[in-house]
Tab-separated table of C-alpha atoms in Angstrom:
chain	number	residue	atom	x	y	z
A	46	MET	CA	-17.792	8.864	7.248
A	47	THR	CA	-15.178	10.848	9.185
A	48	PRO	CA	-12.532	12.218	6.781
A	49	VAL	CA	-9.376	10.109	6.767
A	50	ARG	CA	-6.170	11.806	7.899
A	51	LEU	CA	-3.940	8.734	8.319
A	52	ALA	CA	-3.543	5.608	6.194
A	53	CYS	CA	-1.829	2.652	7.867
A	54	LEU	CA	-0.649	0.225	5.212
A	55	ASP	CA	0.708	-3.276	5.658
A	56	LEU	CA	3.930	-4.128	3.874
A	57	ALA	CA	4.355	-7.739	2.686
A	58	GLY	CA	1.523	-8.845	0.422
A	59	THR	CA	-0.183	-5.441	0.492
A	60	THR	CA	2.299	-2.922	-0.888
A	61	ILE	CA	5.141	-5.232	-1.965
A	62	GLY	CA	4.793	-8.578	-3.719
A	63	ASP	CA	7.162	-10.673	-1.646
A	64	VAL	CA	4.907	-13.449	-0.353
A	65	ALA	CA	7.019	-16.190	-1.988
A	66	MET	CA	10.209	-14.702	-0.499
A	67	VAL	CA	8.643	-14.672	2.942
A	68	ASP	CA	7.478	-18.282	2.586
A	69	ARG	CA	10.961	-19.422	1.545
A	70	ALA	CA	12.522	-17.600	4.477
A	71	PHE	CA	10.117	-19.285	6.905
A	72	ALA	CA	10.827	-22.705	5.367
A	73	GLU	CA	14.584	-22.192	5.628
A	74	ALA	CA	14.267	-20.968	9.201
A	75	ILE	CA	12.327	-23.951	10.506
A	76	ALA	CA	14.548	-26.346	8.530
A	77	THR	CA	17.529	-25.197	10.600
A	78	GLN	CA	15.595	-26.506	13.612
A	79	GLY	CA	15.086	-29.940	12.061
A	80	ILE	CA	11.602	-29.411	10.629
A	81	VAL	CA	11.951	-30.231	6.941
A	82	PRO	CA	9.544	-30.364	3.970
A	83	GLY	CA	7.658	-33.611	3.539
A	84	THR	CA	7.079	-34.198	7.246
A	85	SER	CA	3.901	-33.734	9.232
A	86	ALA	CA	5.755	-31.382	11.568
A	87	TYR	CA	6.636	-29.172	8.592
A	88	ALA	CA	3.023	-29.155	7.404
A	89	ARG	CA	1.793	-28.144	10.861
A	90	ALA	CA	4.437	-25.426	11.126
A	91	MET	CA	3.504	-23.899	7.769
A	92	VAL	CA	-0.197	-23.932	8.672
A	93	HIS	CA	0.749	-21.943	11.765
A	94	VAL	CA	2.818	-19.551	9.613
A	95	HIS	CA	-0.136	-18.980	7.279
A	96	ARG	CA	-2.579	-18.448	10.155
A	97	SER	CA	-0.189	-16.019	11.869
A	98	ARG	CA	0.507	-13.766	8.887
A	99	GLY	CA	0.863	-10.146	9.937
A	100	CYS	CA	2.103	-11.027	13.421
A	101	PRO	CA	5.664	-10.314	14.602
A	102	LYS	CA	7.961	-12.931	13.134
A	103	ILE	CA	9.474	-13.838	16.496
A	104	ASP	CA	5.957	-14.491	17.831
A	105	VAL	CA	5.304	-16.831	14.890
A	106	PHE	CA	8.390	-18.854	15.789
A	107	ARG	CA	7.441	-18.869	19.455
A	108	GLY	CA	4.177	-20.473	18.388
A	109	ILE	CA	6.057	-23.153	16.438
A	110	PHE	CA	8.564	-23.768	19.242
A	111	PRO	CA	6.581	-23.203	22.449
A	112	ASP	CA	8.578	-23.366	25.664
A	113	ASN	CA	11.863	-23.209	23.734
A	114	GLU	CA	12.915	-19.588	23.378
A	115	ALA	CA	16.387	-20.508	22.134
A	116	ARG	CA	15.001	-22.398	19.125
A	117	ALA	CA	12.520	-19.605	18.386
A	118	GLN	CA	15.285	-16.979	18.469
A	119	ALA	CA	17.588	-19.107	16.303
A	120	ALA	CA	14.841	-19.663	13.719
A	121	ASN	CA	13.993	-15.957	13.721
A	122	LEU	CA	17.629	-15.050	13.085
A	123	THR	CA	17.759	-17.459	10.140
A	124	PHE	CA	14.507	-15.990	8.793
A	125	GLU	CA	15.929	-12.472	8.860
A	126	ARG	CA	19.179	-13.518	7.192
A	127	SER	CA	17.311	-15.457	4.499
A	128	TYR	CA	14.828	-12.693	3.721
A	129	GLU	CA	17.423	-9.916	3.760
A	130	GLY	CA	19.689	-12.034	1.549
A	131	ALA	CA	16.845	-12.418	-0.951
A	132	ILE	CA	16.387	-8.642	-0.978
A	133	GLU	CA	20.072	-8.167	-1.772
A	134	ARG	CA	19.906	-10.702	-4.615
A	135	THR	CA	16.653	-9.736	-6.278
A	136	GLY	CA	15.444	-6.476	-4.756
A	137	LEU	CA	11.818	-5.754	-3.941
A	138	ILE	CA	9.051	-4.962	-6.384
A	139	PRO	CA	6.078	-2.849	-5.316
A	140	LEU	CA	2.730	-4.331	-6.248
A	141	PRO	CA	1.137	-2.660	-9.294
A	142	GLY	CA	-0.275	0.762	-8.480
A	143	THR	CA	1.373	1.025	-5.064
A	144	VAL	CA	3.668	3.966	-5.772
A	145	GLU	CA	0.841	5.849	-7.473
A	146	ALA	CA	-1.413	5.100	-4.484
A	147	LEU	CA	1.153	6.511	-2.067
A	148	GLU	CA	1.452	9.658	-4.156
A	149	LYS	CA	-2.328	10.100	-4.327
A	150	LEU	CA	-2.645	9.759	-0.563
A	151	ARG	CA	0.037	12.333	0.081
A	152	ALA	CA	-1.496	14.686	-2.507
A	153	ALA	CA	-4.784	14.444	-0.598
A	154	ASP	CA	-3.028	15.448	2.660
A	155	ILE	CA	-3.449	11.952	4.085
A	156	GLN	CA	-0.445	10.900	6.146
A	157	VAL	CA	0.964	7.449	5.392
A	158	ALA	CA	2.398	4.949	7.883
A	159	LEU	CA	3.768	1.545	6.927
A	160	ILE	CA	2.970	-1.139	9.510
A	161	THR	CA	4.885	-4.428	9.524
A	162	GLY	CA	5.618	-7.564	11.520
A	163	PHE	CA	9.274	-7.441	10.441
A	164	SER	CA	11.965	-6.497	12.951
A	165	ARG	CA	13.470	-3.015	12.927
A	166	GLY	CA	16.595	-4.297	11.167
A	167	THR	CA	14.645	-6.049	8.405
A	168	LEU	CA	12.332	-3.064	7.992
A	169	GLY	CA	15.377	-0.855	7.490
A	170	ARG	CA	16.622	-3.124	4.706
A	171	VAL	CA	13.187	-3.084	3.076
A	172	LEU	CA	12.936	0.702	3.155
A	173	ALA	CA	16.443	1.093	1.766
A	174	ALA	CA	15.595	-1.252	-1.108
A	175	LEU	CA	12.336	0.532	-1.903
A	176	GLY	CA	13.535	4.119	-1.561
A	177	TRP	CA	10.145	5.321	-0.323
A	178	HIS	CA	11.431	7.741	2.318
A	179	ASP	CA	9.847	10.737	0.568
A	180	LYS	CA	6.488	8.964	0.248
A	181	LEU	CA	5.986	8.001	3.908
A	182	ASN	CA	5.443	9.844	7.148
A	183	LEU	CA	6.295	6.871	9.341
A	184	ALA	CA	7.279	3.200	9.274
A	185	ILE	CA	6.483	1.140	12.373
A	186	CYS	CA	7.498	-2.343	13.506
A	187	PRO	CA	6.551	-4.188	16.706
A	188	GLU	CA	9.681	-2.956	18.502
A	189	ASP	CA	8.416	0.617	18.128
A	190	ALA	CA	5.043	-0.091	19.711
A	191	GLY	CA	5.563	-2.759	22.366
A	192	ARG	CA	3.326	-5.368	20.744
A	193	GLY	CA	2.672	-6.322	17.151
A	194	ARG	CA	-0.512	-7.512	15.487
A	195	PRO	CA	-3.163	-8.641	16.221
A	196	TYR	CA	-2.876	-6.055	19.005
A	197	PRO	CA	-3.746	-2.437	18.099
A	198	ASP	CA	-0.486	-0.976	19.398
A	199	MET	CA	1.247	-0.209	16.075
A	200	VAL	CA	-1.754	1.644	14.653
A	201	LEU	CA	-2.198	3.571	17.897
A	202	THR	CA	1.522	4.408	17.955
A	203	ALA	CA	1.132	5.939	14.487
A	204	VAL	CA	-1.888	7.914	15.737
A	205	LEU	CA	0.137	9.343	18.622
A	206	LYS	CA	3.313	10.061	16.665
A	207	LEU	CA	1.510	11.758	13.790
A	208	GLY	CA	-0.858	13.818	15.916
A	209	ILE	CA	-4.156	12.325	14.780
A	210	ASP	CA	-7.074	13.637	16.865
A	211	ASP	CA	-9.531	10.774	16.466
A	212	VAL	CA	-8.946	7.083	15.680
A	213	ARG	CA	-11.927	7.261	13.321
A	214	GLN	CA	-9.701	9.393	11.077
A	215	VAL	CA	-7.531	6.308	10.477
A	216	ALA	CA	-7.874	3.872	7.573
A	217	VAL	CA	-6.057	0.534	7.663
A	218	ALA	CA	-5.249	-1.681	4.673
A	219	GLY	CA	-3.753	-5.170	4.814
A	220	ASP	CA	-3.870	-8.641	3.321
A	221	SER	CA	-4.156	-10.728	6.496
A	222	GLU	CA	-6.820	-11.475	9.072
A	223	ASN	CA	-4.495	-10.133	11.772
A	224	ASP	CA	-4.240	-6.809	9.943
A	225	MET	CA	-8.028	-6.553	10.095
A	226	ILE	CA	-8.225	-7.502	13.771
A	227	SER	CA	-5.560	-4.939	14.659
A	228	GLY	CA	-7.314	-2.175	12.733
A	229	ARG	CA	-10.681	-2.889	14.316
A	230	ARG	CA	-9.195	-3.086	17.810
A	231	ALA	CA	-7.537	0.294	17.231
A	232	GLY	CA	-10.908	1.828	16.358
A	233	ALA	CA	-9.990	2.737	12.774
A	234	GLY	CA	-12.876	4.216	10.818
A	235	LEU	CA	-12.138	2.061	7.773
A	236	VAL	CA	-10.403	-1.319	7.619
A	237	ALA	CA	-9.821	-2.573	4.078
A	238	GLY	CA	-8.903	-6.135	3.225
A	239	VAL	CA	-6.635	-6.386	0.182
A	240	LEU	CA	-6.789	-9.485	-2.018
A	241	THR	CA	-3.169	-9.470	-3.255
A	242	GLY	CA	-1.740	-11.390	-0.311
A	243	VAL	CA	-2.191	-14.508	1.744
A	244	HIS	CA	-5.703	-14.549	3.184
A	245	SER	CA	-9.013	-15.024	1.412
A	246	ARG	CA	-11.942	-12.633	1.281
A	247	GLU	CA	-13.667	-14.794	3.893
A	248	ARG	CA	-10.699	-14.661	6.275
A	249	LEU	CA	-10.438	-10.882	5.873
A	250	LEU	CA	-14.137	-10.397	6.542
A	251	GLY	CA	-13.852	-12.755	9.502
A	252	GLY	CA	-11.114	-10.518	10.904
A	253	GLY	CA	-13.413	-7.503	10.723
A	254	ALA	CA	-12.744	-5.892	7.333
A	255	THR	CA	-15.207	-3.091	6.616
A	256	HIS	CA	-14.374	-3.176	2.901
A	257	ILE	CA	-12.650	-5.513	0.445
A	258	ILE	CA	-10.529	-4.181	-2.437
A	259	ASP	CA	-8.684	-5.999	-5.188
A	260	SER	CA	-5.381	-4.202	-4.568
A	261	ILE	CA	-3.829	-1.214	-2.842
A	262	ALA	CA	-4.232	0.674	-6.119
A	263	ASP	CA	-7.938	0.962	-5.240
A	264	PHE	CA	-7.308	2.331	-1.751
A	265	PRO	CA	-7.030	6.086	-2.457
A	266	ALA	CA	-10.308	6.115	-4.403
A	267	LEU	CA	-11.990	4.265	-1.547
A	268	LEU	CA	-10.799	6.848	0.976
A	269	LEU	CA	-11.723	9.772	-1.242
A	270	GLY	CA	-15.179	8.388	-1.961
A	271	HIS	CA	-14.747	7.583	-5.645
A	272	HIS	CA	-14.660	3.791	-5.500
A	273	GLN	CA	-17.383	1.310	-4.665
A	274	ALA	CA	-15.489	-1.392	-2.782
A	275	ILE	CA	-17.380	-4.415	-1.500
A	276	PRO	CA	-18.530	-3.594	2.035
A	277	ALA	CA	-18.569	-6.215	4.711
A	278	ILE	CA	-21.973	-7.697	5.454
A	279	ARG	CA	-22.008	-8.448	9.142
C-alpha cells in the first residue's frame, strides 16, 4: 500500500461523540417548520436525516423541504443555533482515544485534516470548544470546497492545500455511508468505516469502505500497518 501522508477525519460521530446533540438539533429545526414528533412527516424527515448523515446540513434541509428554499434556510439557521447552544451548555467530548490518535498521526508525519458537513460558523465553534488547533493541519467545511459530501471536493481540497502528490497517499475515516462514498470518489488509498457513529457496518461497506474499525483509536495502527482491521469483501 502507498504510504499515507494525509488523514482526513470526519467530525461528528467519528472524533467527537455528539450524535445525540446533532439529532436534537435536527428535531428542533424541523419542529420550527411545523414537523413535530409523533407525526408521519416527522418520521419521514428523520429517516432522511439519518440517510443523509455526513452531507452539508443545508442540503439535508433542502431534501426535507424541496422547492422551498426559505423553509430550508430557516430550519438550517435553527439547527446551527440549537447545536451551538448545546456546545456552550455542555461542551464537546472527544470519543475515547481520539486525542491520542491525533498525536500518533502527527508523530508519524501524517498530516491531519478534519472534514465536516457543518457550516464554517459552526465548525469554528466546534474547534474553539475542542482546542485542537495544535493537533490539526486543516479543518474543511463545504463552504471551503464548493460541494460537501458525498462529493469528493472536501478531500481533494485538503489534498491541494496540503501539497499531497498522489490521492493514494490519503486515508479517510468516517462513520457514515456518505463519508465512504466521498473518500472513494476522491481516490483515497484507504477508506475506513468507523463504528462509533450512525451507520452500520453494512451501510459503511455499501458506501465503499476498504476497512472497518471499531473506533478512531484504531486508525493510526491501521495506517502504520500494526492493526488487522476487517477488510471489505467486495
